[in-house]
Amino acid sequence: MTEKLTGWSEVESARYRAVGHWEGVTFGARLREAGTDHGDRVALVDGDRRWTYADLDTEADRVAHGLRGLGIERGDRVVVQLPNCAEFVLTWFGLQRLGAVPVHAMPGHRRREVGHLVRVSGAVACVVPDRHARFDHRQLMREVRAEQGRDGSLRTVVVVGDPGSEHGFVPFDALRAAPPTPGADDGGADSADVALLLLSGGTTGLPKLIPRTHDDYAYNARACAGICALDERTVYLAVLPVGFNFTFACPGVLGTLMAGGTVVIAPDPSPQTAFALVEREGVTLTSLTPPLVTHWVAEAASGAWDLGSLSVVQVGGARLPEEHARELGPALGATVQQVFGMAEGLINLTRLDDPEDLVCATQGRPVSPDDEILVVDADGRPVPDGAAGELLTRGPYTLRGYYRAEEHNRTAFTPDGYYRTGDVVRRLPSGHLVVVGRIKDQINRGGEKIAAVEVEEQLLTHPAITAAALVGVPDERRGERTVAFVVCDGEAPGARELAAHLRVRGLAGYKSPDEVVQVAGLPLTAVGKVDKATLAQTLLRP
Ligand code: OOB
């Protein structure tokens, strides 16, 4: 089954094709071309393992052959939950070669999130590590499978490492065992098909899926790559989770591969690991979230590392404090680029030749001349440049509707197709945006997005809690941390007890409140909503 549900009108689609944004090429076909055109160049490095473009092309054929043997075919969805390792990339292209659709899960997701992804996408398989960060993903998959029951879509679990003895769990290496059989480049997929599903940061009870087509996602990566001046000499270090849109396509892994460069996978984001790879591989570009910046600056100051190859460091996912932006460039001897992006589409970048003040104090401007931006007041009326308002956007790589979420789509978009980002920005006359706040009920914990409602629903399952509000409060290290204000029968559970409760409920660990504050009741606004601003204020008072 393939789905064309991406919502751009015929007229818009025709224009995006005519001006060359949408090139009409699938990812499977792109890799085939790269394998032929510059097959001997190094495409991918993970530890001691290296793949040339020709190797990557062959490996995609192998993995595709193995996946086909499991019954996976064009249009099938497959949840990929892998930590930073080459197998993410091999699996991704193996799926593209079949015209199948990877669903990007994050390594920290647990039963609740993964189960939801499988259910909503109707995934037929999951690809997971055996263990990662002291967590057994096979156990997680057993639970997900049990929950899905016999009628569920999930048939197979592919395990990188030791699959154990569970029926239906297949080792990744067995997929690659057969000799490569080059079949079709992309299983007959169309470039307007959904190529992958990304996870939204979410504002509702459960995360939404974002359909991205071959055409739009390749444009996303290519537009970013152009602005970052990527070419075959680029060596990109993937420090953040490789499945994160920022790391994967802004320009990240895909942008680098499309430019003929080399992608190096960092197994963890520590500056020690990263700097050793910068030295060894001659890394030229990498991307970070703001909480990493201070660690990287401190480690660079030790003087123990030769970071001479590093030319651009991107920072995004959450607001970067201006003073950190000013420190970072000199500390690493690199050009800083701020990135304000979203899995839904729109990417803003500061330009490499922007004056320092724009680089340090803004979050960049849209990457495409066809990104349409509106900054509006509460009634949806555009505000003048310089004034704060909600950012609305539409364009050649911004979604027109979440996957299988008709009801949510009615409010998430304006009638003429603009996506309501929920971000409050100011637009400068140069077109640069400054992110000044948010109207969506989401907390940004150093780049990790937490939908308050999702956590609040789970907090209410604790026997002592009768009402709860999750609020983001300023935090030195992460920008924001989460505080659960709870109304309780008797004594409130502590943060650790609550974390244990939520873990049993299958919620990802990063969603557990950093702090718990017991209150007698939750204050309400004039329209009867929980007054989170007032709650946050109570913490600031002595
Ligand atoms: C990236 O994507 P998501 O989908 O995890 O989160 C998007 C949201 C934005 O709507 C905004 O609220 C926030 O994250 N955000 C920023 C920011 N970058 C993202 N807020 C302030 N300053 C920034 N620089 O986070 C993402 C996707 C692609 C590239 C980069 C980030």
Coordinates of C-alpha atoms and ligand atoms in Angstrom, one line a residue:
M1 CA 0.0 0.0 0.0
T2 CA 1.3 3.4 -0.8
E3 CA -0.2 6.6 0.3
K4 CA -0.3 10.0 -1.3
L5 CA -1.9 12.1 1.3
T6 CA 0.5 14.9 1.6
G7 CA -1.9 17.7 0.6
W8 CA -0.1 20.1 -1.7
S9 CA -2.4 21.2 -4.5
E10 CA -1.6 20.2 -8.1
V11 CA -0.8 23.8 -8.9
E12 CA 1.7 24.1 -6.0
S13 CA 3.3 20.7 -6.8
A14 CA 3.7 21.6 -10.4
R15 CA 5.4 24.8 -9.5
Y16 CA 7.8 23.2 -7.0
R17 CA 8.7 20.8 -9.7
A18 CA 9.0 23.5 -12.4
V19 CA 11.4 25.6 -10.3
G20 CA 13.5 22.6 -9.5
H21 CA 12.8 22.2 -5.8
W22 CA 11.3 18.8 -6.3
E23 CA 13.6 16.8 -8.5
G24 CA 11.4 13.7 -9.0
V25 CA 14.1 11.3 -7.7
T26 CA 13.6 8.7 -4.9
F27 CA 16.2 8.2 -2.2
G28 CA 16.7 4.6 -3.5
A29 CA 17.6 5.9 -7.0
R30 CA 19.8 8.7 -5.6
L31 CA 22.0 6.1 -3.8
R32 CA 22.2 4.0 -6.9
E33 CA 23.4 7.1 -8.8
A34 CA 26.0 7.9 -6.1
G35 CA 27.2 4.4 -6.1
T36 CA 27.9 4.6 -9.8
D37 CA 29.1 8.2 -10.1
H38 CA 31.6 8.3 -7.2
G39 CA 31.5 4.8 -5.9
D40 CA 35.1 4.8 -4.5
R41 CA 34.6 7.8 -2.1
V42 CA 34.0 7.1 1.6
A43 CA 30.3 7.6 2.4
L44 CA 30.0 6.3 6.0
V45 CA 32.3 5.7 9.0
D46 CA 31.3 4.1 12.2
G47 CA 34.3 3.2 14.5
D48 CA 36.6 1.0 12.4
R49 CA 34.0 0.3 9.8
R50 CA 33.9 2.2 6.6
W51 CA 31.6 2.1 3.5
T52 CA 32.3 3.7 0.2
Y53 CA 29.3 4.9 -1.9
A54 CA 29.6 1.7 -3.9
D55 CA 29.6 -0.3 -0.6
L56 CA 26.6 1.6 0.7
D57 CA 24.7 0.9 -2.5
T58 CA 25.5 -2.8 -2.4
E59 CA 24.7 -2.9 1.3
A60 CA 21.3 -1.3 0.7
D61 CA 20.6 -4.1 -1.9
R62 CA 21.6 -6.7 0.7
V63 CA 19.5 -5.3 3.4
A64 CA 16.6 -4.8 1.0
H65 CA 16.9 -8.4 -0.1
G66 CA 16.8 -9.6 3.5
L67 CA 13.9 -7.4 4.3
R68 CA 12.0 -8.5 1.3
G69 CA 12.5 -12.1 2.5
L70 CA 10.7 -11.0 5.7
G71 CA 7.7 -10.0 3.5
I72 CA 8.4 -6.3 3.6
E73 CA 7.4 -4.5 0.5
R74 CA 6.7 -1.1 -1.1
G75 CA 4.7 1.2 1.2
D76 CA 5.1 -0.9 4.3
R77 CA 6.0 1.1 7.4
V78 CA 8.9 -0.1 9.6
V79 CA 9.8 1.6 13.0
V80 CA 13.5 2.2 13.2
Q81 CA 14.7 2.6 16.8
L82 CA 18.5 2.5 16.7
P83 CA 21.1 4.4 18.6
N84 CA 23.9 6.2 16.6
C85 CA 25.4 3.4 14.5
A86 CA 25.9 2.7 10.8
E87 CA 23.1 0.2 10.9
F88 CA 20.6 3.1 11.1
V89 CA 21.8 4.3 7.7
L90 CA 22.0 0.8 6.2
T91 CA 18.5 0.0 7.3
W92 CA 17.2 3.3 6.1
F93 CA 18.6 2.9 2.6
G94 CA 17.6 -0.8 2.6
L95 CA 14.0 0.3 3.2
Q96 CA 14.2 3.0 0.6
R97 CA 15.4 0.4 -1.9
L98 CA 12.1 -1.5 -1.4
G99 CA 10.0 1.7 -1.4
A100 CA 9.2 0.9 2.3
V101 CA 8.8 3.7 4.8
P102 CA 11.1 4.1 7.9
V103 CA 9.4 5.6 11.0
H104 CA 12.0 7.4 13.0
A105 CA 11.8 6.5 16.7
M106 CA 14.1 8.0 19.3
P107 CA 16.5 5.8 21.3
G108 CA 14.9 7.0 24.6
H109 CA 11.3 6.0 23.6
R110 CA 9.7 3.2 25.5
R111 CA 6.7 1.0 25.4
R112 CA 4.2 3.8 25.3
E113 CA 5.8 5.7 22.5
V114 CA 7.0 2.7 20.4
G115 CA 3.7 1.0 20.8
H116 CA 1.9 4.1 19.7
L117 CA 4.2 4.5 16.6
V118 CA 3.5 0.9 15.6
R119 CA -0.2 1.3 16.0
V120 CA -0.6 4.6 14.2
S121 CA 1.7 3.7 11.4
G122 CA 0.5 0.1 11.1
A123 CA 4.2 -0.9 11.1
V124 CA 4.9 -4.5 10.0
A125 CA 8.4 -4.6 11.6
C126 CA 10.7 -2.8 14.0
V127 CA 14.5 -2.5 13.9
V128 CA 16.1 -2.2 17.3
P129 CA 19.4 -2.8 19.1
D130 CA 19.7 -5.7 21.5
R131 CA 20.7 -3.5 24.4
H132 CA 21.5 0.2 24.5
A133 CA 22.3 2.5 27.4
R134 CA 21.7 -0.4 29.9
F135 CA 18.3 -1.0 28.5
D136 CA 17.1 -4.2 26.8
H137 CA 15.2 -3.3 23.6
R138 CA 14.2 -6.9 23.0
Q139 CA 12.2 -6.9 26.2
L140 CA 10.6 -3.6 25.1
M141 CA 9.7 -5.3 21.8
R142 CA 8.2 -8.3 23.5
E143 CA 6.0 -6.0 25.5
V144 CA 5.0 -4.0 22.4
R145 CA 4.2 -7.2 20.6
A146 CA 2.1 -8.6 23.4
E147 CA 0.2 -5.3 23.6
Q148 CA -0.5 -5.4 19.9
G149 CA -2.0 -8.8 20.2
R150 CA -2.7 -11.2 17.3
D151 CA -4.5 -8.7 15.2
G152 CA -1.7 -6.2 15.3
S153 CA 0.3 -5.3 12.2
L154 CA 3.7 -6.1 13.8
R155 CA 5.2 -9.3 12.4
T156 CA 8.9 -9.1 12.7
V157 CA 11.5 -7.6 15.0
V158 CA 15.0 -7.1 13.5
V159 CA 17.7 -6.9 16.1
V160 CA 21.1 -5.3 15.7
G161 CA 23.2 -7.6 17.8
D162 CA 21.9 -10.7 19.6
P163 CA 18.2 -11.3 18.9
G164 CA 17.9 -13.9 21.7
S165 CA 15.6 -16.9 21.1
E166 CA 12.2 -15.1 20.8
H167 CA 10.1 -16.3 17.8
G168 CA 10.0 -13.6 15.1
F169 CA 13.1 -11.9 16.2
V170 CA 15.7 -11.9 13.4
P171 CA 19.3 -10.8 13.6
F172 CA 20.2 -7.8 11.4
D173 CA 23.3 -9.5 10.2
A174 CA 21.2 -12.4 8.8
L175 CA 19.5 -9.9 6.5
R176 CA 22.8 -9.0 4.9
A177 CA 24.0 -12.6 4.6
A178 CA 22.7 -13.2 1.1
P179 CA 24.7 -12.1 -1.9
P180 CA 23.5 -8.8 -3.1
T181 CA 20.8 -9.0 -5.7
P182 CA 20.4 -5.6 -7.3
G183 CA 16.7 -5.3 -8.1
A184 CA 14.8 -2.1 -8.6
D185 CA 16.4 1.1 -7.3
D186 CA 13.4 1.9 -5.1
G187 CA 10.8 -0.8 -5.3
G188 CA 9.0 1.2 -7.9
A189 CA 8.3 4.1 -5.5
D190 CA 7.2 7.5 -6.8
S191 CA 9.1 10.6 -5.7
A192 CA 5.8 12.0 -4.5
D193 CA 5.3 9.0 -2.1
V194 CA 5.9 9.3 1.6
A195 CA 9.5 8.3 2.0
L196 CA 9.6 8.4 5.8
L197 CA 7.6 9.3 8.9
L198 CA 9.0 11.7 11.5
L199 CA 7.7 12.2 15.0
S200 CA 6.3 15.5 16.0
G201 CA 7.4 17.1 19.3
G202 CA 3.7 17.0 20.1
T203 CA 1.2 19.1 22.0
T204 CA -1.5 16.5 22.4
G205 CA -1.9 13.2 24.3
L206 CA 0.3 11.2 22.0
P207 CA 2.9 12.2 19.3
K208 CA 1.8 12.7 15.7
L209 CA 3.5 11.3 12.7
I210 CA 4.8 13.6 9.9
P211 CA 4.8 12.3 6.4
R212 CA 7.8 13.5 4.4
T213 CA 8.0 12.7 0.7
H214 CA 11.1 11.9 -1.4
D215 CA 10.7 15.2 -3.2
D216 CA 10.2 17.4 -0.2
Y217 CA 12.7 15.8 2.1
A218 CA 15.5 15.7 -0.5
Y219 CA 14.8 19.4 -1.1
N220 CA 15.0 20.0 2.7
A221 CA 18.5 18.4 2.8
R222 CA 19.7 20.0 -0.5
A223 CA 18.6 23.5 0.4
C224 CA 20.4 23.3 3.8
A225 CA 23.5 21.7 2.1
G226 CA 23.6 24.6 -0.3
I227 CA 23.6 27.2 2.4
C228 CA 26.2 25.3 4.4
A229 CA 28.3 25.0 1.2
L230 CA 28.6 21.2 1.4
D231 CA 30.7 19.4 -1.2
E232 CA 32.6 16.1 -1.6
R233 CA 35.2 17.4 0.9
T234 CA 32.5 17.7 3.7
V235 CA 33.0 15.4 6.6
Y236 CA 29.8 15.5 8.8
L237 CA 29.9 14.2 12.4
A238 CA 26.5 12.9 13.6
V239 CA 26.6 13.7 17.3
L240 CA 22.9 14.1 18.1
P241 CA 20.6 11.0 17.6
V242 CA 20.9 10.2 13.9
G243 CA 17.1 9.7 13.5
F244 CA 16.5 13.4 14.6
N245 CA 15.5 15.5 11.6
F246 CA 18.2 18.0 12.4
T247 CA 21.0 15.3 12.3
F248 CA 19.5 13.5 9.4
A249 CA 18.6 16.1 6.9
C250 CA 19.4 19.7 7.9
P251 CA 21.7 19.1 6.0
G252 CA 23.1 16.3 8.2
V253 CA 23.5 12.7 6.9
L254 CA 21.4 13.1 3.8
G255 CA 22.7 16.5 2.8
T256 CA 26.2 15.2 3.1
L257 CA 25.6 12.0 1.2
M258 CA 23.8 14.0 -1.6
A259 CA 26.9 16.2 -1.8
G260 CA 29.2 13.3 -2.1
G261 CA 30.8 13.9 1.4
T262 CA 31.5 11.6 4.3
V263 CA 29.3 10.9 7.3
V264 CA 30.9 9.9 10.6
I265 CA 28.8 8.5 13.3
A266 CA 29.6 9.5 16.9
P267 CA 28.4 6.9 19.4
D268 CA 27.8 9.5 22.1
P269 CA 27.7 13.3 22.2
S270 CA 30.5 13.9 24.7
P271 CA 33.1 16.3 23.5
Q272 CA 35.9 13.8 24.2
T273 CA 34.3 11.2 21.8
A274 CA 33.5 13.9 19.2
F275 CA 36.9 15.7 19.3
A276 CA 38.8 12.4 18.9
L277 CA 36.7 11.8 15.8
V278 CA 37.3 15.3 14.5
E279 CA 41.0 14.7 14.7
R280 CA 40.9 11.3 13.2
E281 CA 38.5 11.9 10.4
G282 CA 39.0 15.6 9.7
V283 CA 35.4 16.5 10.5
T284 CA 34.3 19.8 8.9
L285 CA 30.7 20.1 10.1
T286 CA 28.6 19.0 13.0
S287 CA 25.4 19.9 14.9
L288 CA 24.6 20.3 18.6
T289 CA 21.8 21.2 20.9
P290 CA 22.4 24.1 23.3
P291 CA 23.0 22.1 26.4
L292 CA 26.1 20.5 24.7
V293 CA 27.6 23.9 23.9
T294 CA 29.1 24.6 27.4
H295 CA 30.6 21.1 27.6
W296 CA 32.2 21.4 24.2
V297 CA 33.6 24.9 24.9
A298 CA 35.1 23.7 28.2
E299 CA 36.7 20.7 26.7
A300 CA 38.1 22.7 23.7
A301 CA 39.7 25.1 26.3
S302 CA 41.8 22.2 27.6
G303 CA 43.9 22.7 24.5
A304 CA 44.3 19.0 24.1
W305 CA 42.6 18.7 20.8
D306 CA 43.4 19.7 17.2
L307 CA 40.1 21.0 15.9
G308 CA 41.6 22.7 12.9
S309 CA 39.4 20.8 10.3
L310 CA 36.2 22.0 11.9
S311 CA 34.7 24.8 9.9
V312 CA 31.0 25.0 10.8
V313 CA 29.1 24.1 14.0
Q314 CA 25.4 24.2 13.9
V315 CA 23.3 24.7 17.1
G316 CA 19.6 24.2 17.2
G317 CA 16.6 22.4 18.6
A318 CA 16.1 24.9 21.4
R319 CA 17.0 28.5 22.1
L320 CA 20.8 29.1 22.3
P321 CA 21.6 31.9 24.8
E322 CA 23.3 34.7 23.0
E323 CA 26.4 34.6 25.3
H324 CA 26.9 30.9 24.5
A325 CA 26.7 31.7 20.8
R326 CA 29.4 34.3 21.2
E327 CA 31.7 31.9 23.0
L328 CA 31.3 29.0 20.8
G329 CA 32.9 30.2 17.5
P330 CA 36.2 31.4 19.0
A331 CA 36.4 28.3 21.3
L332 CA 36.2 25.8 18.5
G333 CA 37.7 28.0 15.8
A334 CA 34.6 27.5 13.7
T335 CA 31.7 29.4 12.2
V336 CA 28.6 29.1 14.3
Q337 CA 25.2 28.6 12.6
Q338 CA 21.9 28.8 14.5
V339 CA 19.2 26.4 13.3
F340 CA 15.6 26.9 14.1
G341 CA 13.8 23.9 12.6
M342 CA 11.0 21.5 13.1
A343 CA 10.2 18.0 12.0
E344 CA 7.1 19.4 10.3
G345 CA 9.3 21.2 7.7
L346 CA 10.4 24.8 7.9
I347 CA 14.2 25.2 8.6
N348 CA 15.8 28.5 9.4
L349 CA 19.5 29.0 9.3
T350 CA 21.8 31.9 9.9
R351 CA 24.0 32.3 6.9
L352 CA 27.8 31.6 7.0
D353 CA 28.5 35.2 6.1
D354 CA 25.9 36.8 8.3
P355 CA 27.4 39.5 10.6
E356 CA 28.1 38.2 14.1
D357 CA 25.2 40.0 15.7
L358 CA 22.7 38.2 13.4
V359 CA 24.4 34.8 14.0
C360 CA 24.4 35.2 17.8
A361 CA 21.1 36.9 18.4
T362 CA 18.8 35.4 15.8
Q363 CA 17.7 31.9 14.9
G364 CA 18.2 32.4 11.2
R365 CA 15.9 32.8 8.2
P366 CA 14.1 30.2 6.0
V367 CA 16.3 28.1 3.7
S368 CA 13.9 28.3 0.7
P369 CA 12.8 31.4 -1.3
D370 CA 9.4 29.6 -1.4
D371 CA 9.0 29.3 2.4
E372 CA 6.0 31.4 3.2
I373 CA 6.1 33.0 6.6
L374 CA 3.4 34.8 8.5
V375 CA 3.7 36.3 12.0
V376 CA 0.2 36.8 13.4
D377 CA -1.6 38.0 16.5
A378 CA -4.2 36.1 18.5
D379 CA -6.8 36.9 15.8
G380 CA -4.6 35.6 13.0
R381 CA -3.8 39.1 11.7
P382 CA -0.2 39.8 10.6
V383 CA 1.8 41.9 12.9
P384 CA 4.5 44.4 11.7
D385 CA 8.1 43.4 11.5
G386 CA 9.8 43.5 14.9
A387 CA 6.6 42.6 16.8
A388 CA 6.0 39.3 18.4
G389 CA 3.4 36.9 17.0
E390 CA 2.8 33.2 16.2
L391 CA 4.8 31.9 13.3
L392 CA 2.7 30.3 10.6
T393 CA 4.4 28.7 7.6
R394 CA 3.8 26.8 4.4
G395 CA 6.1 25.8 1.6
P396 CA 7.8 23.2 -0.5
Y397 CA 8.9 21.0 2.4
T398 CA 6.4 21.8 5.1
L399 CA 3.7 19.3 5.8
R400 CA 0.0 19.9 4.9
G401 CA -1.3 17.3 7.3
Y402 CA -0.2 14.9 10.0
Y403 CA -0.4 11.2 9.2
R404 CA -3.8 9.7 9.9
A405 CA -4.8 12.6 12.1
E406 CA -7.8 14.3 10.4
E407 CA -9.3 15.8 13.5
H408 CA -6.0 17.3 14.7
N409 CA -5.3 18.6 11.2
R410 CA -8.5 20.7 11.3
T411 CA -6.9 23.0 13.9
A412 CA -3.2 22.5 13.3
F413 CA -3.4 24.3 9.9
T414 CA -5.1 27.5 8.7
P415 CA -7.8 27.0 6.0
D416 CA -5.2 28.0 3.4
G417 CA -2.7 25.4 4.5
Y418 CA -0.3 27.3 6.8
Y419 CA 1.1 25.1 9.6
R420 CA 0.5 26.8 13.0
T421 CA 4.0 26.3 14.6
G422 CA 3.0 27.4 18.1
D423 CA 6.2 29.3 18.2
V424 CA 6.2 33.0 19.0
V425 CA 8.8 34.9 17.0
R426 CA 9.8 38.4 15.9
R427 CA 10.8 38.9 12.3
L428 CA 13.5 41.4 11.5
P429 CA 13.6 43.3 8.3
S430 CA 16.4 41.0 7.1
G431 CA 13.9 38.1 7.3
H432 CA 15.8 36.6 10.3
L433 CA 13.5 35.2 13.0
V434 CA 14.1 35.5 16.8
V435 CA 12.2 32.9 18.8
V436 CA 10.8 34.7 21.8
G437 CA 8.4 32.1 23.2
R438 CA 5.7 29.6 22.5
I439 CA 2.0 29.3 22.7
K440 CA 1.9 25.5 22.4
D441 CA 1.7 23.5 25.5
Q442 CA 5.1 21.9 25.0
I443 CA 8.2 22.0 27.0
N444 CA 11.6 22.2 25.3
R445 CA 14.1 20.5 27.7
G446 CA 17.3 21.3 26.0
G447 CA 16.0 20.2 22.6
E448 CA 13.9 17.3 23.9
K449 CA 10.2 18.1 23.3
I450 CA 7.7 17.1 25.9
A451 CA 3.9 17.5 25.4
A452 CA 2.6 18.6 28.8
V453 CA -0.8 17.0 28.2
E454 CA 0.8 13.6 27.5
V455 CA 2.7 13.6 30.8
E456 CA -0.3 15.1 32.8
E457 CA -2.5 12.2 31.7
Q458 CA 0.1 9.8 32.9
L459 CA 0.6 11.6 36.2
L460 CA -3.1 11.2 36.9
T461 CA -2.6 7.4 36.9
H462 CA -0.7 7.7 40.2
P463 CA -3.0 6.7 43.0
A464 CA -2.2 9.8 45.1
I465 CA -2.6 12.4 42.4
T466 CA -6.0 14.0 41.8
A467 CA -4.9 16.9 39.5
A468 CA -1.6 17.7 37.8
A469 CA 0.0 20.4 35.6
L470 CA 3.4 20.0 34.0
V471 CA 5.1 23.3 33.6
G472 CA 8.4 24.3 32.0
V473 CA 10.6 26.6 34.1
P474 CA 13.9 28.3 33.2
D475 CA 16.9 26.1 33.8
E476 CA 20.5 27.1 33.5
R477 CA 21.7 23.9 31.9
R478 CA 18.8 22.8 29.7
G479 CA 17.0 26.1 29.1
E480 CA 13.9 24.6 30.6
R481 CA 13.2 21.9 33.1
T482 CA 9.9 20.3 34.0
V483 CA 8.0 20.8 37.2
A484 CA 4.9 18.8 38.0
F485 CA 2.4 20.7 40.1
V486 CA 0.3 18.1 41.8
V487 CA -2.8 18.1 43.9
C488 CA -2.8 15.0 46.1
D489 CA -4.8 12.9 48.6
G490 CA -2.2 12.9 51.3
E491 CA 1.5 13.2 50.7
A492 CA 2.8 13.8 47.2
P493 CA 5.1 11.3 45.6
G494 CA 8.7 12.5 45.2
A495 CA 10.3 12.9 41.7
R496 CA 12.0 9.5 42.0
E497 CA 8.9 7.7 43.0
L498 CA 7.0 9.4 40.2
A499 CA 9.8 8.5 37.7
A500 CA 9.5 4.9 38.7
H501 CA 5.7 5.0 38.3
L502 CA 6.0 6.5 34.8
R503 CA 8.7 4.0 33.8
V504 CA 6.3 1.2 34.7
R505 CA 3.7 2.9 32.6
G506 CA 6.1 2.7 29.7
L507 CA 6.8 6.4 29.3
A508 CA 10.2 7.6 28.0
G509 CA 12.5 8.5 30.9
Y510 CA 13.1 12.1 29.7
K511 CA 9.4 12.9 30.2
S512 CA 9.5 12.2 34.0
P513 CA 9.2 15.5 35.8
D514 CA 12.5 17.0 37.1
E515 CA 10.7 18.3 40.2
V516 CA 7.4 17.8 42.0
V517 CA 5.6 20.5 43.8
Q518 CA 2.5 19.8 45.9
V519 CA -0.3 22.5 45.7
A520 CA -3.7 22.7 47.3
G521 CA -5.3 23.4 44.0
L522 CA -4.5 24.4 40.4
P523 CA -5.1 28.1 39.6
L524 CA -7.4 28.7 36.6
T525 CA -7.4 31.5 34.0
A526 CA -10.4 33.6 33.2
V527 CA -11.5 31.0 30.5
G528 CA -11.0 28.1 32.9
K529 CA -7.7 26.7 31.7
V530 CA -5.0 25.8 34.2
D531 CA -2.9 29.0 34.7
K532 CA 0.6 27.7 34.0
A533 CA 2.1 31.1 34.0
T534 CA 1.0 31.7 37.6
L535 CA 2.2 28.3 38.6
A536 CA 5.7 29.0 37.1
Q537 CA 5.7 32.3 38.9
T538 CA 5.2 30.7 42.3
L539 CA 8.6 29.1 41.9
L540 CA 10.3 32.4 41.3
R541 CA 9.0 33.9 44.6
P542 CA 11.3 33.6 47.6
Ligands
OOB1 C1 13.8 20.5 15.9 O1 12.7 19.8 15.5 P1 11.5 19.3 16.5 O2 10.4 18.9 15.7 O3 12.1 18.4 17.5 O4 11.0 20.6 17.4 C2 10.6 21.8 16.7 C3 10.4 22.9 17.7 C4 10.1 24.2 17.1 O5 8.8 24.4 16.8 C5 10.6 25.1 18.3 O6 9.6 25.2 19.3 C6 11.8 24.4 18.8 O7 11.6 23.1 18.5 N1 13.1 24.9 18.3 C7 13.7 26.0 18.7 C8 14.9 26.0 17.9 N2 14.9 25.0 17.1 C9 13.8 24.3 17.3 N3 13.4 27.0 19.6 C10 14.3 28.0 19.7 N4 15.5 28.1 19.0 C11 15.8 27.1 18.1 N5 16.9 27.3 17.4 O8 14.0 20.8 17.0 C12 14.7 20.8 14.8 C13 14.5 20.2 13.5 C14 15.4 20.5 12.5 C15 16.5 21.3 12.7 C16 16.7 21.8 14.0 C17 15.8 21.5 15.0

